[in-house]
XYZ file of C-alpha atoms in Angstrom:
467
model
C 16.845 24.923 -19.029
C 18.360 23.691 -16.022
C 20.155 20.429 -17.346
C 19.742 19.321 -21.138
C 17.356 16.698 -19.799
C 14.980 18.861 -17.984
C 13.944 21.804 -20.411
C 11.043 23.524 -18.899
C 10.286 25.060 -15.410
C 7.049 24.530 -15.422
C 5.666 22.142 -12.443
C 2.918 20.289 -14.643
C 3.887 21.566 -18.026
C 1.626 21.734 -20.620
C -1.179 20.251 -18.510
C -1.040 22.352 -15.335
C -4.077 24.386 -14.268
C -3.716 27.545 -12.743
C -4.444 27.442 -8.999
C -7.029 29.709 -7.698
C -5.693 33.126 -5.674
C -7.476 31.436 -2.612
C -5.956 28.020 -3.143
C -3.499 28.835 -0.228
C -6.278 29.258 2.261
C -8.166 26.449 3.944
C -10.308 25.471 1.053
C -10.010 22.060 -0.233
C -7.553 21.452 -3.079
C -10.255 19.574 -5.482
C -12.253 23.326 -5.925
C -9.579 24.421 -8.147
C -9.406 21.872 -10.783
C -12.800 21.886 -12.489
C -12.668 23.160 -16.674
C -14.665 23.176 -19.572
C -13.935 24.385 -23.022
C -14.807 27.760 -24.407
C -15.300 27.754 -27.960
C -13.890 31.447 -28.954
C -13.011 34.573 -27.488
C -16.039 35.831 -27.626
C -17.687 33.184 -25.545
C -14.990 33.386 -22.926
C -15.910 36.943 -21.965
C -19.370 35.822 -22.199
C -19.102 32.859 -19.793
C -16.776 35.590 -17.172
C -19.230 37.895 -17.536
C -22.346 35.834 -16.459
C -20.399 33.963 -13.817
C -19.074 37.265 -11.740
C -22.599 38.453 -11.858
C -23.720 35.352 -10.092
C -24.228 35.249 -7.050
C -22.458 31.492 -5.710
C -19.631 32.600 -7.559
C -16.863 35.302 -7.230
C -13.588 35.879 -9.090
C -11.217 34.128 -6.560
C -13.187 30.868 -7.406
C -11.922 30.544 -11.081
C -9.416 28.043 -12.471
C -7.756 29.225 -15.710
C -5.644 27.387 -18.466
C -5.029 28.950 -21.975
C -8.474 29.090 -23.255
C -10.016 27.286 -20.670
C -12.095 28.889 -17.961
C -14.614 27.515 -15.531
C -16.479 28.448 -12.557
C -15.559 26.378 -9.569
C -17.829 25.720 -6.985
C -17.145 26.477 -3.558
C -15.997 23.679 -1.455
C -15.534 23.912 2.584
C -11.896 22.888 3.389
C -11.464 19.673 5.827
C -10.961 21.148 9.609
C -7.369 20.461 9.977
C -6.667 22.151 6.770
C -4.237 24.711 7.960
C -1.380 22.179 9.352
C -0.534 21.505 5.793
C 3.001 23.394 5.735
C 4.286 21.924 2.850
C 6.874 24.272 0.762
C 5.469 26.041 -1.885
C 7.003 26.085 -5.563
C 9.841 28.123 -6.577
C 11.303 28.774 -9.986
C 14.565 26.471 -11.082
C 18.197 28.154 -11.299
C 20.070 27.696 -14.324
C 23.187 25.285 -14.054
C 25.148 25.532 -17.098
C 28.566 23.703 -16.545
C 28.870 19.891 -15.577
C 29.181 19.662 -12.216
C 29.157 16.261 -10.573
C 31.227 13.118 -10.315
C 30.950 9.706 -9.063
C 33.707 7.661 -7.346
C 34.138 3.752 -9.003
C 34.206 1.392 -5.850
C 37.140 -1.144 -5.971
C 36.657 -4.930 -7.220
C 35.373 -7.042 -6.135
C 32.414 -5.277 -4.720
C 31.904 -2.781 -7.238
C 28.538 -1.041 -8.733
C 28.639 -3.178 -11.889
C 28.782 -6.593 -10.204
C 25.534 -5.586 -8.149
C 24.036 -4.620 -11.372
C 24.687 -7.809 -13.037
C 23.565 -9.905 -10.202
C 20.611 -7.564 -10.370
C 19.872 -7.939 -13.988
C 20.620 -11.690 -14.164
C 17.789 -12.552 -11.670
C 15.622 -9.876 -13.167
C 15.487 -7.923 -9.479
C 15.929 -4.570 -11.166
C 12.722 -4.970 -13.315
C 10.358 -6.686 -10.252
C 12.056 -5.988 -7.104
C 9.079 -6.615 -5.405
C 9.367 -10.313 -6.164
C 12.626 -11.055 -5.305
C 13.320 -9.001 -2.236
C 10.512 -8.515 0.368
C 7.924 -5.370 -0.234
C 9.233 -3.124 2.318
C 12.791 -3.301 1.713
C 12.254 -3.397 -2.098
C 10.402 0.316 -1.337
C 13.677 1.725 0.172
C 16.131 0.373 -2.856
C 16.125 4.072 -4.144
C 20.061 3.791 -4.434
C 20.620 1.883 -7.567
C 18.169 3.049 -10.053
C 19.037 7.364 -8.821
C 22.924 6.026 -9.223
C 22.329 4.353 -12.621
C 20.492 7.625 -14.148
C 23.253 9.904 -12.312
C 25.880 7.722 -14.147
C 24.287 8.273 -17.466
C 23.062 11.809 -16.950
C 24.912 14.379 -19.693
C 25.996 16.737 -16.974
C 27.998 14.094 -15.431
C 31.964 15.365 -14.843
C 34.502 12.816 -15.214
C 37.154 15.296 -13.798
C 37.143 14.788 -10.221
C 39.195 18.159 -9.881
C 36.871 20.335 -12.029
C 33.484 19.044 -10.267
C 31.540 20.822 -7.938
C 29.308 18.269 -6.206
C 30.900 14.654 -5.345
C 28.490 11.513 -5.627
C 29.442 8.378 -3.444
C 28.454 5.776 -6.244
C 27.989 2.949 -4.200
C 24.370 1.654 -3.405
C 25.065 0.126 0.039
C 21.459 -1.208 0.524
C 21.014 -2.694 -2.364
C 24.599 -4.086 -2.077
C 23.756 -5.567 1.258
C 20.603 -7.282 -0.257
C 22.014 -8.613 -3.081
C 25.180 -9.868 -1.069
C 22.693 -11.257 1.132
C 20.873 -13.437 -1.760
C 24.296 -14.360 -3.178
C 25.711 -15.626 -0.204
C 28.966 -12.963 0.259
C 30.115 -11.387 3.360
C 28.614 -7.651 3.182
C 30.508 -6.402 6.317
C 34.165 -7.406 4.945
C 33.079 -5.545 1.575
C 31.540 -2.395 3.791
C 35.181 -2.236 5.239
C 37.006 -2.350 2.335
C 34.772 0.138 0.254
C 35.092 2.725 3.469
C 38.584 2.619 3.244
C 38.582 3.509 -0.171
C 36.123 6.198 0.082
C 38.033 8.078 3.492
C 41.024 8.954 1.026
C 38.761 10.460 -1.350
C 37.123 12.174 1.525
C 40.137 13.705 2.394
C 41.109 15.070 -0.923
C 37.663 16.960 -1.603
C 37.080 17.589 2.071
C 35.585 21.183 0.963
C 32.950 20.066 -1.806
C 29.419 19.055 -1.503
C 29.028 15.359 -1.530
C 25.892 13.466 -1.758
C 25.272 9.956 -0.424
C 22.341 7.787 -1.494
C 20.540 5.256 1.407
C 16.875 5.324 2.427
C 17.692 2.449 5.294
C 15.658 2.891 8.051
C 17.554 0.236 10.265
C 20.380 3.084 10.164
C 18.994 4.714 13.103
C 18.506 1.266 15.078
C 22.126 0.176 15.487
C 21.299 -1.715 18.590
C 19.078 -4.127 16.480
C 21.737 -3.969 13.402
C 24.971 -3.552 14.724
C 26.850 -4.772 11.191
C 25.707 -1.428 9.943
C 27.638 0.480 12.603
C 30.856 1.095 10.640
C 28.616 2.668 7.872
C 26.857 5.193 10.299
C 30.198 6.594 12.070
C 31.702 6.918 8.154
C 28.253 9.320 7.639
C 28.838 11.273 11.065
C 32.498 12.061 9.718
C 31.563 13.299 6.468
C 32.380 16.616 5.291
C 30.091 19.519 6.486
C 28.526 19.704 3.298
C 26.903 16.498 3.008
C 23.395 15.901 1.996
C 21.572 12.532 2.310
C 19.138 10.951 -0.055
C 16.789 9.185 1.948
C 13.063 8.816 1.541
C 12.093 10.049 5.273
C 14.133 12.552 7.700
C 13.939 10.243 10.393
C 16.237 7.411 8.703
C 19.394 10.173 8.963
C 21.850 8.931 11.545
C 23.584 12.213 11.460
C 22.304 15.285 12.878
C 24.442 17.532 11.323
C 24.102 15.971 7.442
C 21.171 17.433 5.514
C 18.393 15.310 4.210
C 17.057 15.246 0.768
C 13.500 13.411 0.429
C 13.150 11.670 -2.529
C 10.254 9.336 -3.229
C 9.795 5.938 -2.349
C 10.378 2.810 -5.143
C 6.540 2.152 -6.189
C 5.440 -1.324 -6.777
C 6.915 -2.301 -10.124
C 3.666 -3.494 -11.720
C 2.126 0.000 -11.135
C 4.915 2.355 -12.000
C 5.153 0.195 -15.432
C 1.670 0.747 -15.879
C 2.221 4.704 -15.460
C 4.751 4.557 -17.915
C 2.612 3.306 -20.937
C 1.064 5.187 -23.605
C -2.843 4.147 -22.126
C -2.860 7.014 -19.429
C -4.232 5.148 -16.585
C -6.333 8.309 -15.569
C -8.562 8.214 -18.869
C -11.267 5.639 -17.291
C -10.833 7.102 -14.041
C -14.888 7.484 -13.717
C -15.816 3.866 -14.209
C -13.034 2.718 -11.374
C -14.985 0.337 -9.352
C -13.640 1.218 -5.723
C -14.580 4.628 -4.596
C -12.017 4.795 -1.972
C -9.044 2.544 -0.912
C -6.848 1.883 1.941
C -4.817 -1.701 2.424
C -1.987 -2.310 5.409
C -1.863 -2.908 9.036
C -3.809 -0.519 11.335
C -1.450 -1.008 14.341
C 1.541 0.806 14.002
C 3.670 3.155 16.327
C 3.441 6.955 16.746
C 0.803 8.821 14.623
C 0.460 5.640 12.749
C -1.553 4.346 15.868
C -4.244 6.722 15.081
C -5.187 4.901 11.518
C -7.725 2.396 12.197
C -9.986 4.995 14.148
C -9.425 7.428 11.222
C -9.905 5.679 8.560
C -12.968 3.881 9.305
C -14.567 6.742 10.739
C -13.664 8.832 7.489
C -15.202 6.186 5.413
C -18.132 5.037 7.222
C -21.080 5.736 4.866
C -19.260 5.991 1.594
C -20.123 3.578 -0.911
C -17.453 1.603 -2.601
C -15.043 1.813 0.235
C -12.496 -1.033 0.301
C -10.625 -1.102 3.734
C -8.443 -3.642 3.961
C -6.462 -4.642 6.859
C -3.069 -6.637 5.932
C -1.248 -8.589 8.083
C 1.792 -9.449 6.471
C 4.620 -8.315 8.444
C 8.455 -8.307 8.558
C 8.729 -10.241 11.694
C 7.082 -13.159 10.400
C 9.779 -14.012 8.220
C 12.174 -16.249 10.658
C 8.614 -18.204 11.324
C 6.802 -18.666 8.104
C 8.633 -20.484 4.831
C 6.086 -18.954 2.637
C 5.995 -15.587 3.806
C 7.817 -14.225 0.838
C 5.349 -15.555 -1.226
C 2.231 -14.750 0.822
C 3.604 -11.065 0.673
C 4.241 -10.567 -2.827
C 0.429 -11.920 -3.419
C -0.467 -9.165 -1.020
C 1.479 -6.403 -2.753
C 0.304 -7.452 -6.513
C -3.494 -7.480 -5.222
C -2.838 -4.020 -3.225
C -1.144 -2.379 -6.480
C -4.385 -3.985 -8.474
C -6.432 -1.943 -6.132
C -4.795 0.980 -6.771
C -5.174 0.707 -10.168
C -9.266 0.397 -9.882
C -9.385 3.083 -7.123
C -10.901 6.661 -7.295
C -9.156 8.027 -3.954
C -6.796 6.626 -1.825
C -5.860 7.074 1.672
C -2.201 8.147 2.363
C -1.901 7.778 6.173
C 0.874 8.003 8.439
C 2.630 5.027 9.744
C 5.895 4.655 11.827
C 7.397 7.621 10.542
C 5.668 10.602 8.289
C 6.435 9.068 4.925
C 5.192 6.093 2.806
C 5.392 4.324 -0.055
C 1.204 4.570 -0.715
C 1.767 8.100 -1.882
C 3.854 7.248 -4.955
C 1.683 4.173 -5.604
C -1.443 5.976 -5.695
C 0.126 8.898 -8.019
C 1.411 6.422 -10.252
C -2.002 4.829 -10.445
C -3.943 7.913 -11.167
C -5.325 7.459 -7.579
C -6.300 10.410 -5.907
C -4.070 10.659 -2.628
C -5.605 11.953 0.482
C -2.479 12.757 2.292
C -2.109 13.476 6.496
C 1.438 14.360 6.023
C 3.611 17.787 4.686
C 6.550 15.842 4.401
C 6.880 15.109 0.961
C 9.967 15.187 -1.750
C 11.101 17.867 -4.115
C 8.935 20.904 -3.120
C 10.631 23.053 -5.549
C 9.356 21.054 -8.173
C 5.970 19.680 -7.322
C 3.362 21.933 -6.195
C 1.784 19.039 -3.882
C -1.371 21.325 -3.014
C -2.564 21.463 -6.456
C -2.501 17.634 -7.031
C -3.548 16.165 -3.683
C -5.607 16.555 -1.193
C -4.710 17.546 2.789
C -7.110 16.155 5.473
C -5.217 17.462 8.097
C -2.869 15.880 10.722
C -3.530 12.734 12.365
C -4.344 13.509 15.722
C -6.442 16.611 14.517
C -8.478 14.781 11.989
C -9.323 12.271 14.660
C -10.317 15.225 17.309
C -12.648 16.169 14.349
C -13.480 12.735 13.094
C -17.136 13.819 11.996
C -16.283 17.418 10.409
C -13.611 15.365 8.581
C -16.149 12.496 7.561
C -18.511 14.965 5.821
C -16.020 17.229 4.491
C -14.394 13.955 2.722
C -18.140 12.782 1.726
C -18.315 15.851 -0.078
C -15.479 15.474 -2.100
C -16.231 12.603 -3.287
C -19.775 13.586 -4.613
C -18.009 16.209 -6.863
C -18.149 16.380 -10.338
C -16.477 13.247 -12.180
C -14.806 15.514 -14.594
C -13.372 17.826 -11.552
C -11.836 14.856 -9.867
C -10.271 13.309 -13.291
C -8.350 16.189 -13.785
C -6.865 16.110 -10.482
C -6.176 12.373 -10.373
C -4.542 13.144 -13.959
C -2.511 15.995 -12.589
C -1.104 13.498 -10.035
C -0.445 11.126 -12.375
C 1.623 12.857 -15.001
C 3.744 14.670 -11.934
C 4.704 11.577 -11.070
C 5.843 10.862 -14.779
C 7.599 13.916 -14.941
C 9.232 14.376 -11.779
C 8.907 11.053 -9.452
C 9.250 8.101 -11.680
C 12.586 6.430 -11.135
C 12.350 3.999 -14.373
C 12.754 7.051 -16.719
C 15.216 8.918 -14.360
C 12.723 11.764 -13.507
C 13.091 11.046 -9.822
C 17.192 11.924 -10.507
C 16.780 15.043 -12.377
C 14.579 16.225 -9.416
C 17.262 14.966 -6.773
C 19.917 16.518 -8.861
C 18.313 20.119 -9.208
C 17.228 19.777 -5.619
C 20.260 19.376 -4.255
C 21.668 22.394 -5.981
C 19.158 24.554 -4.401
C 19.631 23.467 -1.178
C 23.697 24.662 -1.225
C 22.676 27.852 -2.888
C 20.334 28.927 -0.383
C 17.462 28.539 -2.075
C 15.663 25.946 -0.509
């Protein structure tokens, strides 16, 4: 076992379907997921013999799980499937000793005070209601540190610890202090002075800092974060930054570990209930769903032509453009309430949709990926920048449609391919939705500590040269 909280090295564990031999080719991911029951060993052999004799099915088209086996129809892959370079899964290296430590910060700006404020204002349960949705999705620091603090592999002797974790939620602390009327700049100076001493004591040990704030790369607009960025750039050479997007890393010498965005609290809570949200997947009213702005920067500027082009002619498509942006907060007193209502409607749409389009925005990553997985909505992604690839077999639980530019250049072929996907057998598609949902629960959720487990094991891989 990897840790006492991670007891298996199977990626979907008991529900995982073995991917067909051609699954790393340009064929679409759903082509490997249909399965039916074989009642006995004799019937299993009979089904195999009949299928191999067929002209339309070859041995490379079979998906097997325990006593289940079924022929899978060949589905033509998207024209840009060759662009998917997400890392494949690998086994987890065994770790038997306690190996990480967290430093407590000085009063009066301690971790506990931040937690108390969040709890008193219910911000830990409903962050999207307290903070704006964009920042709520980036508040990965507090849930990760909370799980790391309580982890059974934690070492309390800093002299014996292998990995040192900076035990402070910088982004969450800033947002909380702003709400509470406290001076974050003064608090930041006190904390950084404390940490500078600790760094010298353990300079040659690996370090981990957690901060998913995109503003770290735009100091001209947010100069108050300058001391934190300078501190990060001066950290020891074996330091890794846990962030939702490598583009948010302000230091070229610091390694990035990608972690999931925080999903909307309503979707994530429902995902952890006993009633599986994918149980009635075929009955969902929305066939294809996208909510968001179309005019983003970079590759995100291609959103509109791709989304409208792919969904043209698909019955049940629900494409809506939301116009609540961060710039409106200074000019609209009702911005938070309008934004909150928009996010609630979007969360409900995820739970009632079969396919969710996940285009790139200003960067390669987006919260939509994890909202869709938590809601058991099949993610149709346009990026290969994904977290925890050593534990999650991303090509097996999502549909890769190609890069944004290539999909737009081949929009008619992409649309025909996607329409073919949406008309596949409901059992095949439901299986894919359930696998995405189960993967989220086991490896990506923040509320059950799964994401922290995946982060720690991922960090071990990077510094053992295995990732």
